[in-house]
Amino acid sequence: MSTLPRFTAAAVQAAPVYLDTEATVAKAVSLIAEAAGNGASLVVLPEVFVPGYPYWNWTMTPVQGSPWFERLRQASIEVPGPQVETLCAAARQHGAVVVIGVNERVPYSLGVLFNTMLTIGADGRLLGVHRKLVPTWAEKLTWTGGDGSSLKVHQTEVGPLGVLACGENTNTLARFALLAQGELVHAASYIALPVAPEDYDMADAIAMRTAAHCFEGKVFTVVSCSTISPEMGIADRPRSALSGIFGPDGRPVVEPLVDDEGIVYAEIDLNRCVQPKQMHDIVGHYNRFDIFRLHVDQRPRAPITLEETWTTPPSDAPGYPTPLS
């Protein structure tokens, strides 16, 4: 009789060393070591933890914020790259599955940055590079949207693991796409949002999204959120951040952490997902696939496709080669 994994998960709530790439990576390595030292086999860190979130999109005009975009690009990382190798080495050293958000730059364009979630196996292999599909509201001034190629569930030492960044956890179809691939552990990474409208409670918003996904999919979610530090230059306000671990009934497994830096630990037993699935299995018997159908395009998108093989032109052709069809 097969049994599902049982393990300790860690949800990290911390601020980056703002726009300081190497210092933030070092802090991430330290947090991974601390969490693993306390028994965690899965460590989830916040959205764009390396090297921070572009809060100026919310507090400045696009013209005022443009120099900050340049600073962020300079501090962003390439994937793969040396900073990713450092994070992978930390996962391997401590034997933990790691999920962490980074700002990713690309070599083909100076204007393209991605909000990227890295999934790293306990053996140090980079398993997944998920680029946020739709940057939220003011974030469109900074990030380019990703494609469906990274909307995948990874088979890890802690079970089938899927990840989404912040507002993506509101996207019903994106969440269903992960559930339908067998997701049982969901990692949801967020940023603290004190710049939201006055009537918006970020802690409540995170908790509601997390509970909804857990209850609908009968899965566990480890949710990690960043916090605000003085060097970010924005005023903090209460209930801007929440991190914790939620079970397949939609309830927190332990008391979530609100606003303060720290690490939340909880034991996850994936066998707890079985009996609730008998009641509502929305990727199985509790659906009507003869009525509903979801198509996910997982082809990677690139700005150009280059054909490198050419035919020999016929004798009467103009003076340039003819591409193969």
mmCIF file of C-alpha atoms in Angstrom:
data_model
loop_
_atom_site.group_PDB
_atom_site.id
_atom_site.type_symbol
_atom_site.label_atom_id
_atom_site.label_comp_id
_atom_site.label_asym_id
_atom_site.label_seq_id
_atom_site.Cartn_x
_atom_site.Cartn_y
_atom_site.Cartn_z
ATOM 1 C CA MET A 1 0.000 0.000 0.000
ATOM 2 C CA SER A 2 1.462 3.327 -1.049
ATOM 3 C CA THR A 3 1.504 6.271 1.307
ATOM 4 C CA LEU A 4 1.812 9.923 0.448
ATOM 5 C CA PRO A 5 4.647 12.121 1.782
ATOM 6 C CA ARG A 6 4.580 13.556 5.276
ATOM 7 C CA PHE A 7 6.985 16.406 5.969
ATOM 8 C CA THR A 8 7.592 19.769 7.627
ATOM 9 C CA ALA A 9 7.064 22.914 5.554
ATOM 10 C CA ALA A 10 8.365 26.412 6.216
ATOM 11 C CA ALA A 11 6.736 29.652 5.083
ATOM 12 C CA VAL A 12 9.230 32.515 5.225
ATOM 13 C CA GLN A 13 8.074 36.079 5.863
ATOM 14 C CA ALA A 14 10.977 38.487 5.392
ATOM 15 C CA ALA A 15 12.130 41.644 3.642
ATOM 16 C CA PRO A 16 14.875 41.579 1.017
ATOM 17 C CA VAL A 17 18.003 43.684 1.347
ATOM 18 C CA TYR A 18 16.338 46.115 -0.983
ATOM 19 C CA LEU A 19 17.821 46.230 -4.506
ATOM 20 C CA ASP A 20 21.025 44.611 -3.226
ATOM 21 C CA THR A 21 21.193 41.373 -5.170
ATOM 22 C CA GLU A 22 24.112 39.624 -3.508
ATOM 23 C CA ALA A 23 23.065 40.578 0.025
ATOM 24 C CA THR A 24 19.518 39.371 -0.628
ATOM 25 C CA VAL A 25 20.721 36.050 -2.046
ATOM 26 C CA ALA A 26 22.916 35.662 1.039
ATOM 27 C CA LYS A 27 19.892 36.371 3.257
ATOM 28 C CA ALA A 28 17.863 33.788 1.325
ATOM 29 C CA VAL A 29 20.608 31.194 1.816
ATOM 30 C CA SER A 30 20.629 31.955 5.548
ATOM 31 C CA LEU A 31 16.836 31.598 5.758
ATOM 32 C CA ILE A 32 16.951 28.272 3.886
ATOM 33 C CA ALA A 33 19.607 27.040 6.327
ATOM 34 C CA GLU A 34 17.552 28.185 9.329
ATOM 35 C CA ALA A 35 14.355 26.569 8.088
ATOM 36 C CA ALA A 36 16.051 23.313 7.140
ATOM 37 C CA GLY A 37 17.848 23.306 10.482
ATOM 38 C CA ASN A 38 14.432 23.318 12.120
ATOM 39 C CA GLY A 39 13.386 20.273 10.121
ATOM 40 C CA ALA A 40 11.772 21.809 7.030
ATOM 41 C CA SER A 41 11.873 19.765 3.819
ATOM 42 C CA LEU A 42 10.041 22.487 1.878
ATOM 43 C CA VAL A 43 11.017 26.160 2.201
ATOM 44 C CA VAL A 44 8.952 28.822 0.417
ATOM 45 C CA LEU A 45 10.228 32.406 0.160
ATOM 46 C CA PRO A 46 8.400 35.550 -1.042
ATOM 47 C CA GLU A 47 7.582 36.870 -4.484
ATOM 48 C CA VAL A 48 10.468 38.722 -6.227
ATOM 49 C CA PHE A 49 12.496 38.374 -3.042
ATOM 50 C CA VAL A 50 15.610 38.920 -5.147
ATOM 51 C CA PRO A 51 16.091 41.869 -4.988
ATOM 52 C CA GLY A 52 12.680 43.389 -4.168
ATOM 53 C CA TYR A 53 9.384 44.745 -5.436
ATOM 54 C CA PRO A 54 8.919 47.898 -7.584
ATOM 55 C CA TYR A 55 6.804 49.895 -5.139
ATOM 56 C CA TRP A 56 7.523 53.092 -7.098
ATOM 57 C CA ASN A 57 4.980 51.955 -9.696
ATOM 58 C CA TRP A 58 2.305 52.713 -7.088
ATOM 59 C CA THR A 59 3.752 55.889 -5.580
ATOM 60 C CA MET A 60 5.278 57.727 -8.564
ATOM 61 C CA THR A 61 4.312 58.697 -12.083
ATOM 62 C CA PRO A 62 5.763 56.475 -14.843
ATOM 63 C CA VAL A 63 8.288 59.203 -15.684
ATOM 64 C CA GLN A 64 9.406 59.557 -12.054
ATOM 65 C CA GLY A 65 9.689 55.789 -11.694
ATOM 66 C CA SER A 66 11.702 55.183 -14.852
ATOM 67 C CA PRO A 67 15.153 55.604 -13.226
ATOM 68 C CA TRP A 68 14.067 53.095 -10.583
ATOM 69 C CA PHE A 69 13.201 50.622 -13.329
ATOM 70 C CA GLU A 70 16.772 50.961 -14.556
ATOM 71 C CA ARG A 71 18.082 50.292 -11.043
ATOM 72 C CA LEU A 72 15.889 47.225 -10.755
ATOM 73 C CA ARG A 73 17.074 45.877 -14.075
ATOM 74 C CA GLN A 74 20.691 46.260 -13.023
ATOM 75 C CA ALA A 75 19.935 44.370 -9.803
ATOM 76 C CA SER A 76 17.893 41.621 -11.497
ATOM 77 C CA ILE A 77 19.362 38.223 -12.316
ATOM 78 C CA GLU A 78 19.582 35.922 -15.310
ATOM 79 C CA VAL A 79 18.211 32.387 -15.121
ATOM 80 C CA PRO A 80 20.337 30.304 -15.141
ATOM 81 C CA GLY A 81 23.120 32.357 -13.585
ATOM 82 C CA PRO A 82 25.485 32.554 -10.621
ATOM 83 C CA GLN A 83 22.841 33.660 -8.122
ATOM 84 C CA VAL A 84 20.606 30.738 -9.132
ATOM 85 C CA GLU A 85 23.570 28.392 -8.721
ATOM 86 C CA THR A 86 24.049 29.723 -5.185
ATOM 87 C CA LEU A 87 20.396 29.086 -4.325
ATOM 88 C CA CYS A 88 20.532 25.607 -5.851
ATOM 89 C CA ALA A 89 23.649 24.830 -3.831
ATOM 90 C CA ALA A 90 21.835 25.880 -0.650
ATOM 91 C CA ALA A 91 18.891 23.598 -1.447
ATOM 92 C CA ARG A 92 21.267 20.715 -2.120
ATOM 93 C CA GLN A 93 23.363 21.344 0.999
ATOM 94 C CA HIS A 94 20.323 21.373 3.268
ATOM 95 C CA GLY A 95 18.277 18.745 1.433
ATOM 96 C CA ALA A 96 15.228 20.969 1.053
ATOM 97 C CA VAL A 97 12.888 21.776 -1.802
ATOM 98 C CA VAL A 98 13.021 25.562 -2.262
ATOM 99 C CA VAL A 99 10.604 27.979 -3.933
ATOM 100 C CA ILE A 100 11.746 31.603 -4.278
ATOM 101 C CA GLY A 101 10.734 34.638 -6.311
ATOM 102 C CA VAL A 102 13.240 36.668 -8.345
ATOM 103 C CA ASN A 103 13.319 39.537 -10.809
ATOM 104 C CA GLU A 104 14.589 37.922 -14.005
ATOM 105 C CA ARG A 105 16.244 39.843 -16.826
ATOM 106 C CA VAL A 106 16.859 38.395 -20.284
ATOM 107 C CA PRO A 107 19.782 38.840 -22.681
ATOM 108 C CA TYR A 108 17.700 39.714 -25.740
ATOM 109 C CA SER A 109 16.025 42.911 -24.459
ATOM 110 C CA LEU A 110 16.910 45.715 -22.066
ATOM 111 C CA GLY A 111 13.226 46.460 -21.483
ATOM 112 C CA VAL A 112 12.027 42.994 -20.485
ATOM 113 C CA LEU A 113 11.888 41.880 -16.864
ATOM 114 C CA PHE A 114 9.937 38.911 -15.557
ATOM 115 C CA ASN A 115 8.407 38.240 -12.156
ATOM 116 C CA THR A 116 9.782 34.717 -11.857
ATOM 117 C CA MET A 117 9.301 31.870 -9.386
ATOM 118 C CA LEU A 118 12.104 29.309 -9.131
ATOM 119 C CA THR A 119 11.399 25.766 -7.965
ATOM 120 C CA ILE A 120 14.524 23.914 -6.821
ATOM 121 C CA GLY A 121 14.659 20.236 -5.877
ATOM 122 C CA ALA A 122 16.270 18.916 -2.705
ATOM 123 C CA ASP A 123 19.102 17.625 -4.900
ATOM 124 C CA GLY A 124 19.817 21.180 -6.084
ATOM 125 C CA ARG A 125 18.329 20.792 -9.566
ATOM 126 C CA LEU A 126 16.400 23.744 -10.983
ATOM 127 C CA LEU A 127 13.034 22.113 -11.657
ATOM 128 C CA GLY A 128 10.888 25.060 -12.694
ATOM 129 C CA VAL A 129 11.079 28.654 -13.864
ATOM 130 C CA HIS A 130 7.593 30.128 -13.731
ATOM 131 C CA ARG A 131 7.094 33.638 -15.086
ATOM 132 C CA LYS A 132 4.038 35.437 -13.722
ATOM 133 C CA LEU A 133 1.424 35.250 -16.479
ATOM 134 C CA VAL A 134 -0.226 38.633 -15.914
ATOM 135 C CA PRO A 135 1.454 41.411 -13.905
ATOM 136 C CA THR A 136 -1.150 43.002 -11.634
ATOM 137 C CA TRP A 137 -2.347 46.565 -12.176
ATOM 138 C CA ALA A 138 0.617 48.953 -11.743
ATOM 139 C CA GLU A 139 3.083 46.068 -12.108
ATOM 140 C CA LYS A 140 2.596 46.237 -15.872
ATOM 141 C CA LEU A 141 4.968 49.222 -15.849
ATOM 142 C CA THR A 142 7.773 46.849 -14.849
ATOM 143 C CA TRP A 143 7.127 43.241 -15.834
ATOM 144 C CA THR A 144 6.388 41.432 -19.075
ATOM 145 C CA GLY A 145 3.861 38.603 -18.902
ATOM 146 C CA GLY A 146 5.080 35.028 -19.071
ATOM 147 C CA ASP A 147 3.717 32.162 -21.172
ATOM 148 C CA GLY A 148 2.077 28.823 -20.495
ATOM 149 C CA SER A 149 5.267 26.787 -20.787
ATOM 150 C CA SER A 150 5.933 27.140 -17.050
ATOM 151 C CA LEU A 151 2.420 26.338 -15.852
ATOM 152 C CA LYS A 152 3.483 22.891 -14.670
ATOM 153 C CA VAL A 153 3.407 20.712 -11.578
ATOM 154 C CA HIS A 154 6.777 19.293 -10.544
ATOM 155 C CA GLN A 155 7.339 15.891 -8.980
ATOM 156 C CA THR A 156 9.421 16.652 -5.902
ATOM 157 C CA GLU A 157 10.576 14.941 -2.733
ATOM 158 C CA VAL A 158 7.573 16.472 -0.925
ATOM 159 C CA GLY A 159 5.018 15.498 -3.555
ATOM 160 C CA PRO A 160 3.467 17.090 -6.664
ATOM 161 C CA LEU A 161 4.240 20.813 -6.295
ATOM 162 C CA GLY A 162 2.832 23.791 -8.184
ATOM 163 C CA VAL A 163 3.596 27.494 -7.773
ATOM 164 C CA LEU A 164 1.879 30.796 -8.521
ATOM 165 C CA ALA A 165 2.853 34.375 -7.749
ATOM 166 C CA CYS A 166 0.582 36.734 -5.812
ATOM 167 C CA GLY A 167 -2.465 37.770 -7.858
ATOM 168 C CA GLU A 168 -2.176 34.657 -10.030
ATOM 169 C CA ASN A 169 -3.743 32.866 -7.091
ATOM 170 C CA THR A 170 -6.933 34.720 -8.032
ATOM 171 C CA ASN A 171 -6.840 33.244 -11.559
ATOM 172 C CA THR A 172 -9.274 30.334 -11.462
ATOM 173 C CA LEU A 173 -8.080 28.756 -14.709
ATOM 174 C CA ALA A 174 -4.401 28.959 -13.789
ATOM 175 C CA ARG A 175 -5.142 27.271 -10.472
ATOM 176 C CA PHE A 176 -7.259 24.609 -12.159
ATOM 177 C CA ALA A 177 -4.464 23.928 -14.653
ATOM 178 C CA LEU A 178 -2.175 23.013 -11.753
ATOM 179 C CA LEU A 179 -4.790 20.964 -9.927
ATOM 180 C CA ALA A 180 -5.558 19.016 -13.110
ATOM 181 C CA GLN A 181 -1.888 18.034 -13.325
ATOM 182 C CA GLY A 182 -2.108 16.383 -9.911
ATOM 183 C CA GLU A 183 -0.969 19.202 -7.638
ATOM 184 C CA LEU A 184 -1.175 18.344 -3.929
ATOM 185 C CA VAL A 185 1.216 20.984 -2.551
ATOM 186 C CA HIS A 186 0.808 24.573 -3.680
ATOM 187 C CA ALA A 187 3.365 27.329 -3.099
ATOM 188 C CA ALA A 188 1.936 30.854 -3.204
ATOM 189 C CA SER A 189 4.347 33.768 -2.880
ATOM 190 C CA TYR A 190 3.308 37.370 -2.265
ATOM 191 C CA ILE A 191 4.637 40.841 -1.497
ATOM 192 C CA ALA A 192 3.528 43.102 1.323
ATOM 193 C CA LEU A 193 1.217 45.737 -0.129
ATOM 194 C CA PRO A 194 0.852 48.802 2.102
ATOM 195 C CA VAL A 195 0.263 50.903 -1.046
ATOM 196 C CA ALA A 196 -3.063 49.221 -1.831
ATOM 197 C CA PRO A 197 -6.334 51.195 -1.632
ATOM 198 C CA GLU A 198 -7.339 52.175 1.900
ATOM 199 C CA ASP A 199 -10.147 49.611 2.110
ATOM 200 C CA TYR A 200 -7.921 46.731 0.946
ATOM 201 C CA ASP A 201 -6.698 44.369 3.652
ATOM 202 C CA MET A 202 -3.784 42.443 2.116
ATOM 203 C CA ALA A 203 -3.634 39.913 4.952
ATOM 204 C CA ASP A 204 -7.313 39.059 4.490
ATOM 205 C CA ALA A 205 -6.913 38.912 0.712
ATOM 206 C CA ILE A 206 -4.051 36.415 1.005
ATOM 207 C CA ALA A 207 -5.942 34.273 3.489
ATOM 208 C CA MET A 208 -9.106 34.196 1.339
ATOM 209 C CA ARG A 209 -7.236 33.242 -1.831
ATOM 210 C CA THR A 210 -5.294 30.561 0.000
ATOM 211 C CA ALA A 211 -8.352 29.071 1.667
ATOM 212 C CA ALA A 212 -10.240 29.025 -1.637
ATOM 213 C CA HIS A 213 -7.535 27.090 -3.473
ATOM 214 C CA CYS A 214 -7.042 24.630 -0.624
ATOM 215 C CA PHE A 215 -10.755 23.933 -0.189
ATOM 216 C CA GLU A 216 -11.555 23.727 -3.898
ATOM 217 C CA GLY A 217 -8.586 21.527 -4.770
ATOM 218 C CA LYS A 218 -8.263 19.638 -1.444
ATOM 219 C CA VAL A 219 -4.571 20.534 -1.288
ATOM 220 C CA PHE A 220 -2.074 22.103 1.103
ATOM 221 C CA THR A 221 -0.745 25.588 0.439
ATOM 222 C CA VAL A 222 2.425 27.132 1.809
ATOM 223 C CA VAL A 223 2.081 30.897 1.460
ATOM 224 C CA SER A 224 5.073 33.228 1.833
ATOM 225 C CA CYS A 225 4.941 37.023 1.866
ATOM 226 C CA SER A 226 7.590 39.722 2.082
ATOM 227 C CA THR A 227 7.659 42.503 4.655
ATOM 228 C CA ILE A 228 8.502 46.205 4.532
ATOM 229 C CA SER A 229 11.927 47.555 5.526
ATOM 230 C CA PRO A 230 12.943 51.213 6.039
ATOM 231 C CA GLU A 231 15.185 51.317 2.943
ATOM 232 C CA MET A 232 12.140 50.737 0.722
ATOM 233 C CA GLY A 233 11.121 54.335 1.396
ATOM 234 C CA ILE A 234 7.401 53.683 1.861
ATOM 235 C CA ALA A 235 5.267 53.836 4.966
ATOM 236 C CA ASP A 236 4.159 50.487 6.310
ATOM 237 C CA ARG A 237 0.626 49.920 7.539
ATOM 238 C CA PRO A 238 -0.962 47.096 9.534
ATOM 239 C CA ARG A 239 -2.103 43.890 7.848
ATOM 240 C CA SER A 240 0.000 44.336 4.731
ATOM 241 C CA ALA A 241 1.454 40.809 4.852
ATOM 242 C CA LEU A 242 0.464 37.277 5.857
ATOM 243 C CA SER A 243 2.377 34.000 5.663
ATOM 244 C CA GLY A 244 1.311 30.553 6.755
ATOM 245 C CA ILE A 245 0.334 27.008 5.878
ATOM 246 C CA PHE A 246 -3.242 25.998 5.055
ATOM 247 C CA GLY A 247 -4.787 22.533 4.821
ATOM 248 C CA PRO A 248 -7.229 20.825 2.425
ATOM 249 C CA ASP A 249 -10.171 22.025 4.496
ATOM 250 C CA GLY A 250 -9.195 25.638 3.781
ATOM 251 C CA ARG A 251 -8.188 26.323 7.371
ATOM 252 C CA PRO A 252 -4.725 27.352 8.630
ATOM 253 C CA VAL A 253 -2.757 24.397 9.967
ATOM 254 C CA VAL A 254 -1.052 26.756 12.434
ATOM 255 C CA GLU A 255 -1.562 30.437 13.281
ATOM 256 C CA PRO A 256 -0.430 32.573 10.320
ATOM 257 C CA LEU A 257 2.191 35.276 10.773
ATOM 258 C CA VAL A 258 0.966 38.816 10.047
ATOM 259 C CA ASP A 259 3.350 41.689 9.169
ATOM 260 C CA ASP A 260 6.369 40.638 11.249
ATOM 261 C CA GLU A 261 9.464 38.866 9.949
ATOM 262 C CA GLY A 262 9.703 35.203 10.861
ATOM 263 C CA ILE A 263 9.201 31.635 9.679
ATOM 264 C CA VAL A 264 6.002 29.611 10.090
ATOM 265 C CA TYR A 265 6.404 25.833 10.383
ATOM 266 C CA ALA A 266 3.820 23.087 10.106
ATOM 267 C CA GLU A 267 3.643 19.394 9.421
ATOM 268 C CA ILE A 268 1.992 18.434 6.147
ATOM 269 C CA ASP A 269 0.516 14.968 5.721
ATOM 270 C CA LEU A 270 -0.670 14.565 2.133
ATOM 271 C CA ASN A 271 -2.811 11.586 3.159
ATOM 272 C CA ARG A 272 -5.181 14.236 4.564
ATOM 273 C CA CYS A 273 -6.040 15.127 0.946
ATOM 274 C CA VAL A 274 -7.604 11.731 0.206
ATOM 275 C CA GLN A 275 -10.938 11.674 2.054
ATOM 276 C CA PRO A 276 -11.943 15.258 1.124
ATOM 277 C CA LYS A 277 -11.430 14.308 -2.540
ATOM 278 C CA GLN A 278 -14.229 11.766 -2.180
ATOM 279 C CA MET A 279 -16.641 14.648 -1.607
ATOM 280 C CA HIS A 280 -15.375 17.249 -4.118
ATOM 281 C CA ASP A 281 -12.810 16.175 -6.695
ATOM 282 C CA ILE A 282 -13.024 18.995 -9.233
ATOM 283 C CA VAL A 283 -10.401 17.363 -11.459
ATOM 284 C CA GLY A 284 -12.197 14.010 -11.312
ATOM 285 C CA HIS A 285 -15.665 12.786 -10.461
ATOM 286 C CA TYR A 286 -16.966 16.191 -9.326
ATOM 287 C CA ASN A 287 -16.775 17.705 -12.790
ATOM 288 C CA ARG A 288 -18.370 17.363 -16.224
ATOM 289 C CA PHE A 289 -15.637 17.188 -18.809
ATOM 290 C CA ASP A 290 -18.254 16.475 -21.480
ATOM 291 C CA ILE A 291 -19.480 20.034 -20.810
ATOM 292 C CA PHE A 292 -16.365 21.937 -19.686
ATOM 293 C CA ARG A 293 -12.972 21.846 -21.345
ATOM 294 C CA LEU A 294 -9.799 23.806 -20.509
ATOM 295 C CA HIS A 295 -7.109 24.161 -23.161
ATOM 296 C CA VAL A 296 -3.670 25.292 -21.946
ATOM 297 C CA ASP A 297 -1.081 26.331 -24.536
ATOM 298 C CA GLN A 298 2.276 25.349 -23.049
ATOM 299 C CA ARG A 299 4.370 26.359 -26.065
ATOM 300 C CA PRO A 300 7.165 28.771 -25.081
ATOM 301 C CA ARG A 301 6.967 32.183 -26.750
ATOM 302 C CA ALA A 302 10.024 33.923 -28.142
ATOM 303 C CA PRO A 303 10.411 37.257 -29.982
ATOM 304 C CA ILE A 304 11.966 35.561 -33.024
ATOM 305 C CA THR A 305 12.433 32.131 -34.564
ATOM 306 C CA LEU A 306 15.654 31.628 -36.486
ATOM 307 C CA GLU A 307 16.100 28.953 -39.153
ATOM 308 C CA GLU A 308 19.749 27.929 -39.335
ATOM 309 C CA THR A 309 19.560 25.342 -42.154
ATOM 310 C CA TRP A 310 19.474 26.519 -45.772
ATOM 311 C CA THR A 311 19.181 24.860 -49.167
ATOM 312 C CA THR A 312 21.574 25.409 -52.035
ATOM 313 C CA PRO A 313 19.879 27.970 -54.305
ATOM 314 C CA PRO A 314 19.083 26.914 -57.875
ATOM 315 C CA SER A 315 21.223 28.361 -60.642
ATOM 316 C CA ASP A 316 18.551 30.843 -61.683
ATOM 317 C CA ALA A 317 17.808 32.072 -58.154
ATOM 318 C CA PRO A 318 18.701 35.594 -56.938
ATOM 319 C CA GLY A 319 21.963 36.002 -55.067
ATOM 320 C CA TYR A 320 20.752 34.913 -51.608
ATOM 321 C CA PRO A 321 19.958 31.471 -50.128
ATOM 322 C CA THR A 322 16.449 30.111 -49.880
ATOM 323 C CA PRO A 323 15.228 29.049 -46.415
ATOM 324 C CA LEU A 324 13.866 25.566 -45.930
ATOM 325 C CA SER A 325 10.080 25.341 -45.625
#
